[in-house]
mmCIF file with all atom_site columns, C-alpha atoms in Angstrom:
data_model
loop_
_atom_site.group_PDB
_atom_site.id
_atom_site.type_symbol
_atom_site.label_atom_id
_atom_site.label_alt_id
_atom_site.label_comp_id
_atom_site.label_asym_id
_atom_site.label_entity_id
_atom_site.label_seq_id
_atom_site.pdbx_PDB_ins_code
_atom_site.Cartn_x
_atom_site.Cartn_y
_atom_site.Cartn_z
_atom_site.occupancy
_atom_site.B_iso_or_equiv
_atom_site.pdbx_formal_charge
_atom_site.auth_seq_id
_atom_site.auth_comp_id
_atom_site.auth_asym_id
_atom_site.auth_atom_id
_atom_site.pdbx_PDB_model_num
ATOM 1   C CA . UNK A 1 1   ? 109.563 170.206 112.604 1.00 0.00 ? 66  UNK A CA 1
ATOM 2   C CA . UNK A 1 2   ? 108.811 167.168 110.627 1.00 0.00 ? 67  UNK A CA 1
ATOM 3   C CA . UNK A 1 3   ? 110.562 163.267 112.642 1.00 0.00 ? 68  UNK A CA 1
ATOM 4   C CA . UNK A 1 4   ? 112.304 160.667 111.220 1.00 0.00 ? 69  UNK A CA 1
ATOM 5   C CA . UNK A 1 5   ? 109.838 157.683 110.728 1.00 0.00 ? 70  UNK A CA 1
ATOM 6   C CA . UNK A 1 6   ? 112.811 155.443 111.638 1.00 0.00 ? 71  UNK A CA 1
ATOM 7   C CA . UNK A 1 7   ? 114.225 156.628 114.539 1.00 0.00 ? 72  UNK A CA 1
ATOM 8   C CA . UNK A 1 8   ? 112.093 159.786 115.654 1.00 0.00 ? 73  UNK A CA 1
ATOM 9   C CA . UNK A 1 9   ? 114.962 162.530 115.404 1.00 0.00 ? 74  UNK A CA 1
ATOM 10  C CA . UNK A 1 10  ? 113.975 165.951 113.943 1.00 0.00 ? 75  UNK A CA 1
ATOM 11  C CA . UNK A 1 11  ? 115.460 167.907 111.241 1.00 0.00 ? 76  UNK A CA 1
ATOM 12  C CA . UNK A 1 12  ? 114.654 169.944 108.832 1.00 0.00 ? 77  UNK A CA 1
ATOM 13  C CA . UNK A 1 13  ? 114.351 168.382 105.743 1.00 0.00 ? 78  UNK A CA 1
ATOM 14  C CA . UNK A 1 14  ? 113.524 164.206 105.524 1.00 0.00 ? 79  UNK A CA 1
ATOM 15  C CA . UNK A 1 15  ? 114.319 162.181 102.841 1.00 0.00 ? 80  UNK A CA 1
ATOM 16  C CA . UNK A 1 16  ? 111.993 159.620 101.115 1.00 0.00 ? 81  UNK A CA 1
ATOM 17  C CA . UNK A 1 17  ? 113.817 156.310 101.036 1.00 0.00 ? 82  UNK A CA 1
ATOM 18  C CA . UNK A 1 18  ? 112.875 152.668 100.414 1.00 0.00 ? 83  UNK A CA 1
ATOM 19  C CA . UNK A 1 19  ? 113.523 150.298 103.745 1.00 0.00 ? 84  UNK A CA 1
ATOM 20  C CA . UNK A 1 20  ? 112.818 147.014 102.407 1.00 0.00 ? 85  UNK A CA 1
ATOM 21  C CA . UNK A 1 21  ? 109.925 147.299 100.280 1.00 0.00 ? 86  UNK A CA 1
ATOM 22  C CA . UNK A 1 22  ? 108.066 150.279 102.444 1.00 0.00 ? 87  UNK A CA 1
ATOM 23  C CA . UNK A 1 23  ? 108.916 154.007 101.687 1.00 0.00 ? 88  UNK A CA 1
ATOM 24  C CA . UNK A 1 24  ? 109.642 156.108 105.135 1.00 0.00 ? 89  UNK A CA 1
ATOM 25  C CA . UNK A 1 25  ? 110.498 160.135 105.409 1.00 0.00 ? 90  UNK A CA 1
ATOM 26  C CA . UNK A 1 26  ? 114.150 159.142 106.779 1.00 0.00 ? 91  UNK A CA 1
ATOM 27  C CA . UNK A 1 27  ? 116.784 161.809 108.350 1.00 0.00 ? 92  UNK A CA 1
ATOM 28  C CA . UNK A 1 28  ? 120.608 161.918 107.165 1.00 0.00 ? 93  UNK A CA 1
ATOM 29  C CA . UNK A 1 29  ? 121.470 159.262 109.751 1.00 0.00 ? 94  UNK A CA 1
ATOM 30  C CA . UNK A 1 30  ? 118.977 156.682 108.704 1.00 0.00 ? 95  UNK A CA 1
ATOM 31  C CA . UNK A 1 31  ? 119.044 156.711 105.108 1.00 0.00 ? 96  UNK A CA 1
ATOM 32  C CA . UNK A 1 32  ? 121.657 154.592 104.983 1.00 0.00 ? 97  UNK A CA 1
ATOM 33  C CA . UNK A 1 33  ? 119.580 151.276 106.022 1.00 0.00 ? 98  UNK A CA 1
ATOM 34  C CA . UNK A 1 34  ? 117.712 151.933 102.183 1.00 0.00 ? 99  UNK A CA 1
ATOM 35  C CA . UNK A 1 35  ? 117.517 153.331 99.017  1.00 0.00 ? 100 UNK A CA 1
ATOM 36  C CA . UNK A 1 36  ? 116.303 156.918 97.922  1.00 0.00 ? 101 UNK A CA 1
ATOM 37  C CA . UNK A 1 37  ? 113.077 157.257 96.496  1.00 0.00 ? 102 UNK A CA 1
ATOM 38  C CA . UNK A 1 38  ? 112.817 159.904 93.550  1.00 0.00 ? 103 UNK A CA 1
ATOM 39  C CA . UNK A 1 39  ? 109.438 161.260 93.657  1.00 0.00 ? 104 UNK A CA 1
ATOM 40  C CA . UNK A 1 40  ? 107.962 162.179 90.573  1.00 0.00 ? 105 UNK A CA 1
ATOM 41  C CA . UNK A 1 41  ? 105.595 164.241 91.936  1.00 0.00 ? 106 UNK A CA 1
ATOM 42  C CA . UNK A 1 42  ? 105.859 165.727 95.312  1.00 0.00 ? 107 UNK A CA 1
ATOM 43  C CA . UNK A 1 43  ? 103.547 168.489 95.178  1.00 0.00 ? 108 UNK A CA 1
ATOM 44  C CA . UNK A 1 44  ? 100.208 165.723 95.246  1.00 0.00 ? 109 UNK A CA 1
ATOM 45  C CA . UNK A 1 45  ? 100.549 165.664 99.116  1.00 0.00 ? 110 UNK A CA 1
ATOM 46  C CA . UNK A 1 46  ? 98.802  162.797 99.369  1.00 0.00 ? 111 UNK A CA 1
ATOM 47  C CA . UNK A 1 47  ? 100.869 159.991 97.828  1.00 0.00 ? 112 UNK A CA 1
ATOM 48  C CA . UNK A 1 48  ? 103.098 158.979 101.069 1.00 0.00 ? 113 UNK A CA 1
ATOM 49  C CA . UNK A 1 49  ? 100.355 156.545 101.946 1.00 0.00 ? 114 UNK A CA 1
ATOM 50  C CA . UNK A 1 50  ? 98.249  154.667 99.451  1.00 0.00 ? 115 UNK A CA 1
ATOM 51  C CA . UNK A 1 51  ? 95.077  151.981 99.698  1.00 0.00 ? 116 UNK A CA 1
ATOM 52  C CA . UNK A 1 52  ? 96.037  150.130 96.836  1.00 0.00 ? 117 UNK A CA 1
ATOM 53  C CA . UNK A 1 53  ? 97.624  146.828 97.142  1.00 0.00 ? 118 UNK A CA 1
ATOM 54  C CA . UNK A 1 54  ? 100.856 146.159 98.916  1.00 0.00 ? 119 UNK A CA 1
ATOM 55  C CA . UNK A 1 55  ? 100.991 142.416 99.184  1.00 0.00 ? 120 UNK A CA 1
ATOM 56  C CA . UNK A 1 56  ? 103.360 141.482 96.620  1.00 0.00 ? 121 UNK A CA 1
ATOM 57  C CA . UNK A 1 57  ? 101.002 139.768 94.636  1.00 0.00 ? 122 UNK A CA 1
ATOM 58  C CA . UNK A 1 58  ? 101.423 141.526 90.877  1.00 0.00 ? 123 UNK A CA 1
ATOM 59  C CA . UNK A 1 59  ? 97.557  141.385 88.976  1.00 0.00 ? 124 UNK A CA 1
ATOM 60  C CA . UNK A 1 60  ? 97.080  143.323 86.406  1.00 0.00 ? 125 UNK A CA 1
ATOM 61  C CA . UNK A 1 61  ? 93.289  142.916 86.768  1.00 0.00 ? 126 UNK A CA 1
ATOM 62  C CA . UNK A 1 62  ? 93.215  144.198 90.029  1.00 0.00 ? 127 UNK A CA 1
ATOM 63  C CA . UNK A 1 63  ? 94.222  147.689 88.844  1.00 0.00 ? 128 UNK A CA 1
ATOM 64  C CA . UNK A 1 64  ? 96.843  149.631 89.859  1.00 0.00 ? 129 UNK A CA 1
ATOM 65  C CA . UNK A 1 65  ? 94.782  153.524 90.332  1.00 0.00 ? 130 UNK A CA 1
ATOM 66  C CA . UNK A 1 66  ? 93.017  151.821 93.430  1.00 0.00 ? 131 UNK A CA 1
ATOM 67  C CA . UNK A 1 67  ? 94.667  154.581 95.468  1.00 0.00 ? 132 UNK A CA 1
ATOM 68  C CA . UNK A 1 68  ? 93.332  158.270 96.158  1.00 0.00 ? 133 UNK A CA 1
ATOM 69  C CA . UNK A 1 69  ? 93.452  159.140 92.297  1.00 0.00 ? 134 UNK A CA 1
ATOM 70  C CA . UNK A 1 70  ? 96.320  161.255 92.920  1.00 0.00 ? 135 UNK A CA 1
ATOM 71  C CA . UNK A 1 71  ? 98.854  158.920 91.182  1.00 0.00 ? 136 UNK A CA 1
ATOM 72  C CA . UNK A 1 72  ? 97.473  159.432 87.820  1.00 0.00 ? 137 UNK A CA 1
ATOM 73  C CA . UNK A 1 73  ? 98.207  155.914 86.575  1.00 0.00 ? 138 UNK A CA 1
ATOM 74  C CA . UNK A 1 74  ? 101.400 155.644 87.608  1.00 0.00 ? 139 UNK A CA 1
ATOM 75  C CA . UNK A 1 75  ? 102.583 152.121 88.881  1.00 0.00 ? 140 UNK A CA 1
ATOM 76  C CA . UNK A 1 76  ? 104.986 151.966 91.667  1.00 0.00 ? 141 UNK A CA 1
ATOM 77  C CA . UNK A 1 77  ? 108.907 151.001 91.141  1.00 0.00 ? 142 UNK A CA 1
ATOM 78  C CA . UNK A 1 78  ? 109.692 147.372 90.390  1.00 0.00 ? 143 UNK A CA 1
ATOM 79  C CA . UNK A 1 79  ? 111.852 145.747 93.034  1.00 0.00 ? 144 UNK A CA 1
ATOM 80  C CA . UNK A 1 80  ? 113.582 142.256 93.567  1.00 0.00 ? 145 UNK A CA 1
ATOM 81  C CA . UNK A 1 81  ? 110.252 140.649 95.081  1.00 0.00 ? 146 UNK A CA 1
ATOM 82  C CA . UNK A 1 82  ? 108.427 140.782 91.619  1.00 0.00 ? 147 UNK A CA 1
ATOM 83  C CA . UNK A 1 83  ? 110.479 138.866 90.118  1.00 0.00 ? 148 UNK A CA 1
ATOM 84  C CA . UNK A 1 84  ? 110.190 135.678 92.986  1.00 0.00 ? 149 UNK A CA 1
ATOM 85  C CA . UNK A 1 85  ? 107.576 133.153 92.848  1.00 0.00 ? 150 UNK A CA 1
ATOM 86  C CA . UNK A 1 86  ? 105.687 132.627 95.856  1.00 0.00 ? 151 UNK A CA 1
ATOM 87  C CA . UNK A 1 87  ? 105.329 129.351 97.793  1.00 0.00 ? 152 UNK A CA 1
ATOM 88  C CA . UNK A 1 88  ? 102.365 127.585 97.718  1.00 0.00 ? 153 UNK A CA 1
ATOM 89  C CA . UNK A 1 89  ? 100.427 128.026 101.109 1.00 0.00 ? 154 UNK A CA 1
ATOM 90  C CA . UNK A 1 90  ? 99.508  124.375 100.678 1.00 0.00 ? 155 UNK A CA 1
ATOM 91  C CA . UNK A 1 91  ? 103.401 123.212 99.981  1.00 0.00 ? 156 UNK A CA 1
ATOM 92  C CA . UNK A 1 92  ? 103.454 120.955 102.206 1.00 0.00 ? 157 UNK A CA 1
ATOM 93  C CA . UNK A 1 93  ? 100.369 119.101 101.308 1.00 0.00 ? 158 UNK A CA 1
ATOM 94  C CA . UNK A 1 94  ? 101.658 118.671 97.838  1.00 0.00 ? 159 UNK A CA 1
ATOM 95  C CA . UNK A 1 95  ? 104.936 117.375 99.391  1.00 0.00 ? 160 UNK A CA 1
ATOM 96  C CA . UNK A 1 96  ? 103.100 114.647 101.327 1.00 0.00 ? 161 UNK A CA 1
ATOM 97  C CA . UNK A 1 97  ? 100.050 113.743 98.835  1.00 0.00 ? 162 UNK A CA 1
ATOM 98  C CA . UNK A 1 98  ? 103.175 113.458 96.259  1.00 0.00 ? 163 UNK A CA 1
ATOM 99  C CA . UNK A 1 99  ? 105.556 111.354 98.315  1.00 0.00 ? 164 UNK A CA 1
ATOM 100 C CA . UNK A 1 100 ? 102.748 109.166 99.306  1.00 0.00 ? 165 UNK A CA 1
ATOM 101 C CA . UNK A 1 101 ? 101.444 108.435 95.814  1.00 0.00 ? 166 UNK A CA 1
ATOM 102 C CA . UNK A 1 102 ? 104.659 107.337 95.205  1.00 0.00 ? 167 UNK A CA 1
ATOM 103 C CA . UNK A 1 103 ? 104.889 104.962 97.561  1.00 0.00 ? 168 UNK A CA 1
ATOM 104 C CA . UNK A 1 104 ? 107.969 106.477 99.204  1.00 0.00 ? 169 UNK A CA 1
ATOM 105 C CA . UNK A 1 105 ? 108.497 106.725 103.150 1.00 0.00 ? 170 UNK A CA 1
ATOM 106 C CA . UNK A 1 106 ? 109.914 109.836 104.863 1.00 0.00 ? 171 UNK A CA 1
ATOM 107 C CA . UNK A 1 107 ? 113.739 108.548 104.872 1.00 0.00 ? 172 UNK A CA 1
ATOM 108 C CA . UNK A 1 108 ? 113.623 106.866 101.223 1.00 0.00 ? 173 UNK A CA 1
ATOM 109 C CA . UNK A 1 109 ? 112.432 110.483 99.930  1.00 0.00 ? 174 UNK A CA 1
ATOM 110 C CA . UNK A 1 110 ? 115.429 112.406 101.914 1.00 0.00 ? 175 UNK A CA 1
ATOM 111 C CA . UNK A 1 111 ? 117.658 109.359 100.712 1.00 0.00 ? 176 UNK A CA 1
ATOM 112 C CA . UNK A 1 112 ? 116.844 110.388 97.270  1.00 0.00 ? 177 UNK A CA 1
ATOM 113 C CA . UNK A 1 113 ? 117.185 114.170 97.331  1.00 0.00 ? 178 UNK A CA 1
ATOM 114 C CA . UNK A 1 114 ? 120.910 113.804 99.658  1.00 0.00 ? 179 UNK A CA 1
ATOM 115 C CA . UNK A 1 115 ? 118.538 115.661 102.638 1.00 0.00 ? 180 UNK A CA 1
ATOM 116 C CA . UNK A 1 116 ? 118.120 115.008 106.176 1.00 0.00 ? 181 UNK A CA 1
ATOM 117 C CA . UNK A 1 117 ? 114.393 112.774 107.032 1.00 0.00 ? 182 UNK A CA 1
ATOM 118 C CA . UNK A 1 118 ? 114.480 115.700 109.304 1.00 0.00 ? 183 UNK A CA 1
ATOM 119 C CA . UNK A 1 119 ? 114.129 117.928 107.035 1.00 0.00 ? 184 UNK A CA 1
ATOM 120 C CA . UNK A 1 120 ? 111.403 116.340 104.879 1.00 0.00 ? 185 UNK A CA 1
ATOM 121 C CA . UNK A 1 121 ? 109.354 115.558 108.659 1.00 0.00 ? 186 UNK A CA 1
ATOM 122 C CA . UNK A 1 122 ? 109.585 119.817 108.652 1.00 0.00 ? 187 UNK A CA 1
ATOM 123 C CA . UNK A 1 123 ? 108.111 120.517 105.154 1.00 0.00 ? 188 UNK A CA 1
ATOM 124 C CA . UNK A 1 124 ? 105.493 117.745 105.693 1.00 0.00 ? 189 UNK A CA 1
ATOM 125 C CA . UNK A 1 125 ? 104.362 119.886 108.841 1.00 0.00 ? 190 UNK A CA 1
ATOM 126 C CA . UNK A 1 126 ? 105.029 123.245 107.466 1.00 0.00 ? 191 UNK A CA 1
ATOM 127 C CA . UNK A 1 127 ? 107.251 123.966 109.962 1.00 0.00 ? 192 UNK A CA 1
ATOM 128 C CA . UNK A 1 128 ? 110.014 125.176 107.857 1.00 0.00 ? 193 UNK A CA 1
ATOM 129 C CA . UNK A 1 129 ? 109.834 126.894 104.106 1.00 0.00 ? 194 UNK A CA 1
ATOM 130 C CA . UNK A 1 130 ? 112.007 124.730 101.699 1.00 0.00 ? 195 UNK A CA 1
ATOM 131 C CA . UNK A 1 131 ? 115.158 126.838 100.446 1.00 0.00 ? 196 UNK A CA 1
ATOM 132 C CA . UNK A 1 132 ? 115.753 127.624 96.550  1.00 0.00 ? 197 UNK A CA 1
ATOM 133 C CA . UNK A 1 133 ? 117.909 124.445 96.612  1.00 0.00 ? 198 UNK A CA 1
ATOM 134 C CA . UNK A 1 134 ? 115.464 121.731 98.326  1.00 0.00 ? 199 UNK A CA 1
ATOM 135 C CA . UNK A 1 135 ? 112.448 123.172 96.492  1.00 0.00 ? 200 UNK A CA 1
ATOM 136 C CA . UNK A 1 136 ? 114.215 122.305 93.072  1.00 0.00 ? 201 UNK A CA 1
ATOM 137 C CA . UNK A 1 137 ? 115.080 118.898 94.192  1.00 0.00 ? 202 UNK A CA 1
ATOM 138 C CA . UNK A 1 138 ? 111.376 118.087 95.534  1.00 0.00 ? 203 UNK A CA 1
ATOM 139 C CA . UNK A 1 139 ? 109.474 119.732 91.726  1.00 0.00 ? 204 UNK A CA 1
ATOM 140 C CA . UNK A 1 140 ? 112.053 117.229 90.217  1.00 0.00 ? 205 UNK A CA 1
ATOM 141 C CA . UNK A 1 141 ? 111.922 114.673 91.974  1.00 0.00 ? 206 UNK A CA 1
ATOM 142 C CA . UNK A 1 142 ? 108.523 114.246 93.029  1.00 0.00 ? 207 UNK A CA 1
ATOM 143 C CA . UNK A 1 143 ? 107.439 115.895 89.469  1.00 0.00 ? 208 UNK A CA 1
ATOM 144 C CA . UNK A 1 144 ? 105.395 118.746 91.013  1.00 0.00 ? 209 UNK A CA 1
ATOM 145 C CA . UNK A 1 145 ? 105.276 122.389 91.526  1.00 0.00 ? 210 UNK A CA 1
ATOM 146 C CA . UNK A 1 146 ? 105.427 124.133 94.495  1.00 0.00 ? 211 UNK A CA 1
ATOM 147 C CA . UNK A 1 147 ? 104.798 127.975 93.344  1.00 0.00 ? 212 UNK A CA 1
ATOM 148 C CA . UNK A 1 148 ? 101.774 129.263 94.108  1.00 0.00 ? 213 UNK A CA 1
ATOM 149 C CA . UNK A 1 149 ? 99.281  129.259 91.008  1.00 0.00 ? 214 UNK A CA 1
ATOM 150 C CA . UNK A 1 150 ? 96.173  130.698 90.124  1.00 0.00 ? 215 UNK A CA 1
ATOM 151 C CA . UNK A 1 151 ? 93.269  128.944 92.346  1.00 0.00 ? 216 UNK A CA 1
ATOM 152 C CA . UNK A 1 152 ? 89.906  128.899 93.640  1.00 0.00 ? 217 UNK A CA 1
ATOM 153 C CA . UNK A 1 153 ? 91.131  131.068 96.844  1.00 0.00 ? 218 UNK A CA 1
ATOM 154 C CA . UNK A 1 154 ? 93.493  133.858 94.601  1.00 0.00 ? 219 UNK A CA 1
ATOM 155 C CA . UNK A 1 155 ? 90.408  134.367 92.423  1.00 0.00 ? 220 UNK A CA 1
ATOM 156 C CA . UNK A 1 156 ? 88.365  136.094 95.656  1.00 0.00 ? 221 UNK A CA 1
ATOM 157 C CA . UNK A 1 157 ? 90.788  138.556 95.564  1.00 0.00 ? 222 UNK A CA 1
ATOM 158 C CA . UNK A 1 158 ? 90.571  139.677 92.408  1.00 0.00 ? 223 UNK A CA 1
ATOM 159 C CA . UNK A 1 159 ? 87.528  141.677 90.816  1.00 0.00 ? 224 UNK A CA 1
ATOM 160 C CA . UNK A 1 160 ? 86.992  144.258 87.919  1.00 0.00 ? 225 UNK A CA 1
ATOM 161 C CA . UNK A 1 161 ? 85.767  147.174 89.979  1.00 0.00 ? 226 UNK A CA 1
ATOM 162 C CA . UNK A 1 162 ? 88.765  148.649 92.112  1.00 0.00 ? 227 UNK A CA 1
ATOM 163 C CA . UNK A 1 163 ? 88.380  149.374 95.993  1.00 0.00 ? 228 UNK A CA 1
ATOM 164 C CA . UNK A 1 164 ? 85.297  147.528 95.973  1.00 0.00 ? 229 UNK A CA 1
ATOM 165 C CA . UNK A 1 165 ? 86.184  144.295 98.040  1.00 0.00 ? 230 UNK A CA 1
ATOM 166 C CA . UNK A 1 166 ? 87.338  145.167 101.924 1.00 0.00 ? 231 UNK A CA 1
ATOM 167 C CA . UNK A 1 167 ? 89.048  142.923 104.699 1.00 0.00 ? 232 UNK A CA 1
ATOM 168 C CA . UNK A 1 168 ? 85.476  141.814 106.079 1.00 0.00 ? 233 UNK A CA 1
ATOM 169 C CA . UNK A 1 169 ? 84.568  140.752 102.392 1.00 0.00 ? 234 UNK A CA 1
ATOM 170 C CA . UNK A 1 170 ? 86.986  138.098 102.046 1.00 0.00 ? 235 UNK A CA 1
ATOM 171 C CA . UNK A 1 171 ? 88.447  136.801 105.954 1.00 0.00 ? 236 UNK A CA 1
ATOM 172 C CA . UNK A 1 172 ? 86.228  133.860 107.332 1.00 0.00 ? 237 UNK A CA 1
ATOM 173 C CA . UNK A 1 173 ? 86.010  133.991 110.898 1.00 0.00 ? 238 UNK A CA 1
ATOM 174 C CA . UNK A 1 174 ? 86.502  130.741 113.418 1.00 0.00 ? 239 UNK A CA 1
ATOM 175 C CA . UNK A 1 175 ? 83.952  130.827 116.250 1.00 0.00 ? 240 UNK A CA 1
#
């Protein structure tokens, strides 16, 4: 008899639901922490788990049959993460390099934008993510962005021939 991937019970029959962003074979009880899944297919047997890219990161050069050819083409369901841009892993570099070309000190900055020095000492270190609000305030104020854009280290990832690259291809190891 087939278990819940959530909380291990067995029953009969499971239900495929969406738990924030990843698709589990739920029971009764559980389904209520997501969202059914309507499988178009559910004869391919092989579609619960895929190989293809699940990092967020939408590139339509990547290709999206990277999987066990089972899917046909299909892409998977469009969700509220697609839409977000993505913080720049160097944000608070920009911050910094931005505030400093300026001129500006730590406090006149958070003067400026009605924050807490605090709070600016945080982003500088990367200690904190800046919300929807304070992000605004900083591209504005500071005139520049802080979504992630194409560069030098996106452009590894990406390559013509699907399933090609693997983990050891692209992660640099620190001896």
């Amino acid at each position: 008899m087939p278990q819940c991937e959530m909380c291990g019970a067995e029953e009969a029959s499971l239900t495929t639901t969406k738990v924030e962003g990843a698709e589990l074979e739920l029971c009764s009880s559980c389904t209520d922490f997501g969202t059914e899944v309507r499988d178009e297919s559910t004869s391919s047997g092989g579609g619960k788990y895929s190989t293809s890219s699940s990092t967020g990161k939408s590139s339509s050069s990547s290709g999206s049959s990277s999987g066990s050819g089972s899917s046909g083409g299909s892409t998977r369901p469009r969700d509220m993460f697609d839409d977000m841009d993505e913080i720049a892993t160097d944000y608070d570099e920009r911050i910094r390099e931005a505030r400093e070309s300026r001129g500006l000190s730590q406090e006149e900055l958070a003067d400026q934008l009605n924050e807490k020095a605090s709070l600016i000492r945080k982003l500088e270190r990367g200690d904190t993510l800046p919300t929807d609000e304070v992000q605004r305030k900083l591209e504005r104020e500071l005139d520049i962005s802080l979504v992630e854009g194409q560069s030098s280290e996106d452009a590894d990832w990406e390559t013509n021939d699907a399933g090609t690259m693997t983990l050891g291809d692209v992660v640099k190891r620190k001896d």
